[in-house]
JSON list of C-alpha atoms in Angstrom, two decimals:
[
{"chain": "A", "resi": 1419, "resn": "MET", "atom": "CA", "xyz": [14.43, 10.87, 5.50]},
{"chain": "A", "resi": 1420, "resn": "THR", "atom": "CA", "xyz": [10.81, 10.86, 4.63]},
{"chain": "A", "resi": 1421, "resn": "THR", "atom": "CA", "xyz": [8.95, 14.17, 5.04]},
{"chain": "A", "resi": 1422, "resn": "ILE", "atom": "CA", "xyz": [5.49, 15.72, 4.46]},
{"chain": "A", "resi": 1423, "resn": "ASP", "atom": "CA", "xyz": [4.38, 16.83, 1.08]},
{"chain": "A", "resi": 1424, "resn": "GLU", "atom": "CA", "xyz": [5.21, 20.72, 1.38]},
{"chain": "A", "resi": 1425, "resn": "THR", "atom": "CA", "xyz": [3.26, 21.34, -1.73]},
{"chain": "A", "resi": 1426, "resn": "ALA", "atom": "CA", "xyz": [0.11, 19.75, -0.29]},
{"chain": "A", "resi": 1427, "resn": "PRO", "atom": "CA", "xyz": [-2.92, 22.23, 0.07]},
{"chain": "A", "resi": 1428, "resn": "VAL", "atom": "CA", "xyz": [-3.38, 21.14, 3.65]},
{"chain": "A", "resi": 1429, "resn": "ILE", "atom": "CA", "xyz": [-0.42, 21.01, 6.18]},
{"chain": "A", "resi": 1430, "resn": "VAL", "atom": "CA", "xyz": [-0.77, 20.99, 9.86]},
{"chain": "A", "resi": 1431, "resn": "ARG", "atom": "CA", "xyz": [2.31, 21.25, 12.30]},
{"chain": "A", "resi": 1432, "resn": "LEU", "atom": "CA", "xyz": [1.78, 20.74, 16.26]},
{"chain": "A", "resi": 1433, "resn": "SER", "atom": "CA", "xyz": [3.75, 19.98, 19.15]},
{"chain": "A", "resi": 1434, "resn": "THR", "atom": "CA", "xyz": [3.42, 19.25, 22.72]},
{"chain": "A", "resi": 1435, "resn": "VAL", "atom": "CA", "xyz": [5.49, 18.66, 25.98]},
{"chain": "A", "resi": 1436, "resn": "ILE", "atom": "CA", "xyz": [4.59, 15.43, 27.93]},
{"chain": "A", "resi": 1437, "resn": "ASP", "atom": "CA", "xyz": [5.66, 15.03, 31.46]},
{"chain": "A", "resi": 1438, "resn": "ALA", "atom": "CA", "xyz": [6.59, 11.44, 31.26]},
{"chain": "A", "resi": 1439, "resn": "PRO", "atom": "CA", "xyz": [9.57, 9.25, 30.37]},
{"chain": "A", "resi": 1440, "resn": "LEU", "atom": "CA", "xyz": [10.22, 9.00, 26.38]},
{"chain": "A", "resi": 1441, "resn": "GLU", "atom": "CA", "xyz": [9.97, 5.00, 26.77]},
{"chain": "A", "resi": 1442, "resn": "ARG", "atom": "CA", "xyz": [6.39, 5.41, 28.00]},
{"chain": "A", "resi": 1443, "resn": "VAL", "atom": "CA", "xyz": [5.25, 7.92, 25.43]},
{"chain": "A", "resi": 1444, "resn": "TRP", "atom": "CA", "xyz": [6.86, 5.99, 22.64]},
{"chain": "A", "resi": 1445, "resn": "ALA", "atom": "CA", "xyz": [5.37, 2.61, 23.67]},
{"chain": "A", "resi": 1446, "resn": "LEU", "atom": "CA", "xyz": [1.93, 4.13, 23.89]},
{"chain": "A", "resi": 1447, "resn": "HIS", "atom": "CA", "xyz": [2.35, 5.93, 20.44]},
{"chain": "A", "resi": 1448, "resn": "THR", "atom": "CA", "xyz": [3.54, 2.87, 18.61]},
{"chain": "A", "resi": 1449, "resn": "GLY", "atom": "CA", "xyz": [1.34, 0.31, 20.34]},
{"chain": "A", "resi": 1450, "resn": "ILE", "atom": "CA", "xyz": [-1.14, 0.54, 17.39]},
{"chain": "A", "resi": 1451, "resn": "GLY", "atom": "CA", "xyz": [-3.47, -2.06, 18.53]},
{"chain": "A", "resi": 1452, "resn": "ASP", "atom": "CA", "xyz": [-4.17, -0.16, 21.85]},
{"chain": "A", "resi": 1453, "resn": "TRP", "atom": "CA", "xyz": [-4.76, 3.26, 20.30]},
{"chain": "A", "resi": 1454, "resn": "PRO", "atom": "CA", "xyz": [-8.58, 2.83, 20.92]},
{"chain": "A", "resi": 1455, "resn": "VAL", "atom": "CA", "xyz": [-7.75, 2.35, 24.55]},
{"chain": "A", "resi": 1456, "resn": "TRP", "atom": "CA", "xyz": [-6.42, 5.85, 25.03]},
{"chain": "A", "resi": 1457, "resn": "ASN", "atom": "CA", "xyz": [-7.21, 7.75, 21.90]},
{"chain": "A", "resi": 1458, "resn": "THR", "atom": "CA", "xyz": [-10.91, 8.67, 21.94]},
{"chain": "A", "resi": 1459, "resn": "ASP", "atom": "CA", "xyz": [-11.09, 9.45, 18.10]},
{"chain": "A", "resi": 1460, "resn": "ILE", "atom": "CA", "xyz": [-9.89, 5.96, 17.08]},
{"chain": "A", "resi": 1461, "resn": "ASP", "atom": "CA", "xyz": [-12.47, 3.10, 17.22]},
{"chain": "A", "resi": 1462, "resn": "GLN", "atom": "CA", "xyz": [-10.32, 0.29, 15.81]},
{"chain": "A", "resi": 1463, "resn": "ALA", "atom": "CA", "xyz": [-6.63, -0.22, 15.10]},
{"chain": "A", "resi": 1464, "resn": "ARG", "atom": "CA", "xyz": [-4.72, -3.31, 14.04]},
{"chain": "A", "resi": 1465, "resn": "LEU", "atom": "CA", "xyz": [-1.07, -4.08, 13.08]},
{"chain": "A", "resi": 1466, "resn": "ASP", "atom": "CA", "xyz": [-0.41, -7.25, 11.53]},
{"chain": "A", "resi": 1467, "resn": "GLY", "atom": "CA", "xyz": [3.10, -8.52, 12.43]},
{"chain": "A", "resi": 1468, "resn": "PRO", "atom": "CA", "xyz": [5.97, -6.43, 13.80]},
{"chain": "A", "resi": 1469, "resn": "LEU", "atom": "CA", "xyz": [6.07, -2.69, 13.44]},
{"chain": "A", "resi": 1470, "resn": "ALA", "atom": "CA", "xyz": [8.73, -1.98, 10.84]},
{"chain": "A", "resi": 1471, "resn": "GLU", "atom": "CA", "xyz": [9.28, 0.07, 7.72]},
{"chain": "A", "resi": 1472, "resn": "GLY", "atom": "CA", "xyz": [7.10, -1.24, 5.01]},
{"chain": "A", "resi": 1473, "resn": "SER", "atom": "CA", "xyz": [4.57, -2.84, 7.47]},
{"chain": "A", "resi": 1474, "resn": "SER", "atom": "CA", "xyz": [1.06, -1.63, 7.15]},
{"chain": "A", "resi": 1475, "resn": "PHE", "atom": "CA", "xyz": [-1.80, -1.17, 9.77]},
{"chain": "A", "resi": 1476, "resn": "THR", "atom": "CA", "xyz": [-5.62, -0.60, 9.56]},
{"chain": "A", "resi": 1477, "resn": "TRP", "atom": "CA", "xyz": [-7.48, 1.84, 11.66]},
{"chain": "A", "resi": 1478, "resn": "ARG", "atom": "CA", "xyz": [-10.92, 3.52, 11.98]},
{"chain": "A", "resi": 1479, "resn": "THR", "atom": "CA", "xyz": [-11.29, 7.11, 12.88]},
{"chain": "A", "resi": 1480, "resn": "HIS", "atom": "CA", "xyz": [-14.36, 9.58, 12.46]},
{"chain": "A", "resi": 1481, "resn": "GLY", "atom": "CA", "xyz": [-16.04, 6.68, 10.62]},
{"chain": "A", "resi": 1482, "resn": "LEU", "atom": "CA", "xyz": [-13.30, 6.23, 8.14]},
{"chain": "A", "resi": 1483, "resn": "ASP", "atom": "CA", "xyz": [-11.40, 2.95, 7.63]},
{"chain": "A", "resi": 1484, "resn": "ILE", "atom": "CA", "xyz": [-7.67, 3.80, 6.73]},
{"chain": "A", "resi": 1485, "resn": "THR", "atom": "CA", "xyz": [-4.81, 1.57, 5.80]},
{"chain": "A", "resi": 1486, "resn": "SER", "atom": "CA", "xyz": [-1.39, 3.36, 6.42]},
{"chain": "A", "resi": 1487, "resn": "THR", "atom": "CA", "xyz": [2.09, 2.20, 5.69]},
{"chain": "A", "resi": 1488, "resn": "VAL", "atom": "CA", "xyz": [4.97, 2.87, 7.70]},
{"chain": "A", "resi": 1489, "resn": "HIS", "atom": "CA", "xyz": [7.65, 4.79, 5.57]},
{"chain": "A", "resi": 1490, "resn": "GLU", "atom": "CA", "xyz": [10.29, 5.40, 8.29]},
{"chain": "A", "resi": 1491, "resn": "LEU", "atom": "CA", "xyz": [10.96, 4.00, 11.75]},
{"chain": "A", "resi": 1492, "resn": "VAL", "atom": "CA", "xyz": [13.58, 5.16, 14.10]},
{"chain": "A", "resi": 1493, "resn": "PRO", "atom": "CA", "xyz": [12.85, 3.57, 17.43]},
{"chain": "A", "resi": 1494, "resn": "GLY", "atom": "CA", "xyz": [12.32, 6.16, 20.31]},
{"chain": "A", "resi": 1495, "resn": "ALA", "atom": "CA", "xyz": [12.73, 9.13, 17.89]},
{"chain": "A", "resi": 1496, "resn": "ARG", "atom": "CA", "xyz": [10.69, 9.26, 14.76]},
{"chain": "A", "resi": 1497, "resn": "ILE", "atom": "CA", "xyz": [7.83, 7.39, 13.00]},
{"chain": "A", "resi": 1498, "resn": "VAL", "atom": "CA", "xyz": [6.37, 8.21, 9.59]},
{"chain": "A", "resi": 1499, "resn": "TRP", "atom": "CA", "xyz": [3.36, 6.61, 7.90]},
{"chain": "A", "resi": 1500, "resn": "GLY", "atom": "CA", "xyz": [1.05, 7.47, 5.14]},
{"chain": "A", "resi": 1501, "resn": "GLY", "atom": "CA", "xyz": [-1.04, 6.41, 2.31]},
{"chain": "A", "resi": 1502, "resn": "PRO", "atom": "CA", "xyz": [-4.26, 7.08, 0.31]},
{"chain": "A", "resi": 1503, "resn": "ALA", "atom": "CA", "xyz": [-7.45, 7.11, 1.96]},
{"chain": "A", "resi": 1504, "resn": "HIS", "atom": "CA", "xyz": [-10.80, 8.14, 0.37]},
{"chain": "A", "resi": 1505, "resn": "GLY", "atom": "CA", "xyz": [-8.94, 10.24, -2.24]},
{"chain": "A", "resi": 1506, "resn": "ILE", "atom": "CA", "xyz": [-6.64, 11.81, 0.13]},
{"chain": "A", "resi": 1507, "resn": "ASP", "atom": "CA", "xyz": [-3.07, 11.05, 0.08]},
{"chain": "A", "resi": 1508, "resn": "GLY", "atom": "CA", "xyz": [-1.67, 11.58, 3.58]},
{"chain": "A", "resi": 1509, "resn": "VAL", "atom": "CA", "xyz": [1.85, 11.57, 5.04]},
{"chain": "A", "resi": 1510, "resn": "HIS", "atom": "CA", "xyz": [2.20, 11.84, 8.71]},
{"chain": "A", "resi": 1511, "resn": "VAL", "atom": "CA", "xyz": [5.42, 12.38, 10.52]},
{"chain": "A", "resi": 1512, "resn": "TRP", "atom": "CA", "xyz": [5.87, 12.22, 14.31]},
{"chain": "A", "resi": 1513, "resn": "THR", "atom": "CA", "xyz": [9.15, 12.93, 16.26]},
{"chain": "A", "resi": 1514, "resn": "PHE", "atom": "CA", "xyz": [9.97, 12.40, 19.95]},
{"chain": "A", "resi": 1515, "resn": "GLU", "atom": "CA", "xyz": [12.77, 14.17, 21.50]},
{"chain": "A", "resi": 1516, "resn": "ARG", "atom": "CA", "xyz": [13.91, 14.04, 25.29]},
{"chain": "A", "resi": 1517, "resn": "ALA", "atom": "CA", "xyz": [13.52, 17.33, 27.08]},
{"chain": "A", "resi": 1518, "resn": "GLY", "atom": "CA", "xyz": [15.07, 16.58, 30.35]},
{"chain": "A", "resi": 1519, "resn": "ASP", "atom": "CA", "xyz": [12.50, 14.31, 32.19]},
{"chain": "A", "resi": 1520, "resn": "ARG", "atom": "CA", "xyz": [10.02, 15.31, 29.64]},
{"chain": "A", "resi": 1521, "resn": "VAL", "atom": "CA", "xyz": [9.22, 14.62, 25.93]},
{"chain": "A", "resi": 1522, "resn": "LEU", "atom": "CA", "xyz": [8.71, 16.98, 23.03]},
{"chain": "A", "resi": 1523, "resn": "VAL", "atom": "CA", "xyz": [6.31, 15.37, 20.67]},
{"chain": "A", "resi": 1524, "resn": "ARG", "atom": "CA", "xyz": [6.07, 17.04, 17.17]},
{"chain": "A", "resi": 1525, "resn": "THR", "atom": "CA", "xyz": [3.44, 16.14, 14.65]},
{"chain": "A", "resi": 1526, "resn": "GLU", "atom": "CA", "xyz": [3.20, 17.35, 11.00]},
{"chain": "A", "resi": 1527, "resn": "GLU", "atom": "CA", "xyz": [0.83, 15.82, 8.40]},
{"chain": "A", "resi": 1528, "resn": "SER", "atom": "CA", "xyz": [0.19, 16.90, 4.83]},
{"chain": "A", "resi": 1529, "resn": "TRP", "atom": "CA", "xyz": [-3.12, 16.09, 2.77]},
{"chain": "A", "resi": 1530, "resn": "SER", "atom": "CA", "xyz": [-3.36, 16.17, -0.98]},
{"chain": "A", "resi": 1531, "resn": "GLY", "atom": "CA", "xyz": [-5.87, 14.96, -3.56]},
{"chain": "A", "resi": 1532, "resn": "ALA", "atom": "CA", "xyz": [-9.12, 16.08, -5.24]},
{"chain": "A", "resi": 1533, "resn": "PRO", "atom": "CA", "xyz": [-11.25, 16.08, -2.03]},
{"chain": "A", "resi": 1534, "resn": "VAL", "atom": "CA", "xyz": [-8.65, 18.36, -0.35]},
{"chain": "A", "resi": 1535, "resn": "GLU", "atom": "CA", "xyz": [-8.36, 20.75, -3.26]},
{"chain": "A", "resi": 1536, "resn": "ALA", "atom": "CA", "xyz": [-12.21, 20.90, -3.23]},
{"chain": "A", "resi": 1537, "resn": "ALA", "atom": "CA", "xyz": [-12.29, 21.75, 0.53]},
{"chain": "A", "resi": 1538, "resn": "ALA", "atom": "CA", "xyz": [-8.97, 22.68, 1.87]},
{"chain": "A", "resi": 1539, "resn": "ASP", "atom": "CA", "xyz": [-10.09, 24.99, 4.63]},
{"chain": "A", "resi": 1540, "resn": "GLN", "atom": "CA", "xyz": [-12.73, 22.76, 5.80]},
{"chain": "A", "resi": 1541, "resn": "LEU", "atom": "CA", "xyz": [-10.41, 19.61, 5.83]},
{"chain": "A", "resi": 1542, "resn": "GLY", "atom": "CA", "xyz": [-7.50, 21.59, 7.26]},
{"chain": "A", "resi": 1543, "resn": "ALA", "atom": "CA", "xyz": [-9.56, 22.57, 10.27]},
{"chain": "A", "resi": 1544, "resn": "ALA", "atom": "CA", "xyz": [-10.70, 19.09, 10.70]},
{"chain": "A", "resi": 1545, "resn": "LEU", "atom": "CA", "xyz": [-7.13, 17.74, 10.55]},
{"chain": "A", "resi": 1546, "resn": "ARG", "atom": "CA", "xyz": [-5.87, 20.46, 12.93]},
{"chain": "A", "resi": 1547, "resn": "THR", "atom": "CA", "xyz": [-8.58, 19.35, 15.48]},
{"chain": "A", "resi": 1548, "resn": "SER", "atom": "CA", "xyz": [-7.98, 15.65, 15.15]},
{"chain": "A", "resi": 1549, "resn": "LEU", "atom": "CA", "xyz": [-4.25, 16.17, 15.76]},
{"chain": "A", "resi": 1550, "resn": "GLU", "atom": "CA", "xyz": [-4.85, 18.39, 18.72]},
{"chain": "A", "resi": 1551, "resn": "ASP", "atom": "CA", "xyz": [-7.05, 15.80, 20.07]},
{"chain": "A", "resi": 1552, "resn": "TRP", "atom": "CA", "xyz": [-4.45, 13.03, 19.41]},
{"chain": "A", "resi": 1553, "resn": "LEU", "atom": "CA", "xyz": [-1.79, 15.07, 21.10]},
{"chain": "A", "resi": 1554, "resn": "THR", "atom": "CA", "xyz": [-4.10, 15.76, 24.21]},
{"chain": "A", "resi": 1555, "resn": "CYS", "atom": "CA", "xyz": [-5.12, 12.05, 24.65]},
{"chain": "A", "resi": 1556, "resn": "LEU", "atom": "CA", "xyz": [-1.41, 10.94, 24.23]},
{"chain": "A", "resi": 1557, "resn": "LYS", "atom": "CA", "xyz": [-0.27, 13.55, 26.78]},
{"chain": "A", "resi": 1558, "resn": "ASN", "atom": "CA", "xyz": [-3.18, 12.61, 29.32]},
{"chain": "A", "resi": 1559, "resn": "ARG", "atom": "CA", "xyz": [-2.49, 8.85, 28.98]},
{"chain": "A", "resi": 1560, "resn": "SER", "atom": "CA", "xyz": [1.33, 9.14, 29.16]},
{"chain": "A", "resi": 1561, "resn": "GLU", "atom": "CA", "xyz": [1.25, 11.38, 32.29]},
{"chain": "A", "resi": 1562, "resn": "ARG", "atom": "CA", "xyz": [-1.14, 8.89, 34.17]},
{"chain": "A", "resi": 1563, "resn": "ARG", "atom": "CA", "xyz": [0.75, 7.55, 37.19]},
{"chain": "A", "resi": 1564, "resn": "SER", "atom": "CA", "xyz": [-0.74, 3.89, 37.15]}
]
């Protein structure tokens, strides 16, 4: 099982409960090409080919172009991606767990590399805000009744 880098200077762990079926939440989250439709922080996202371990996708957030590689995929339960971007090595783990009629979504991400070591507090705060926003957007879109 792939995990975050527990020795990284920046680690953020968050969770939320979403009042929607697991299948809907999972489909939204793993529909990478549609991220810009519901996630206000993502300007572009593209997955070439099927979503699978080893596949890569490109996306733009906060003015940064990022290429991420899927390290682990357990449909309906867990997705892990990561890679280097602008000197930062990131590992991002998402888990999805049924909680009755709702879904518990957990996210944890680690950042390491020279830029992070130089500004860990600032980058840690930025990552926390970004992940809070991502969870809020995922929750809001998943809970829409349309």
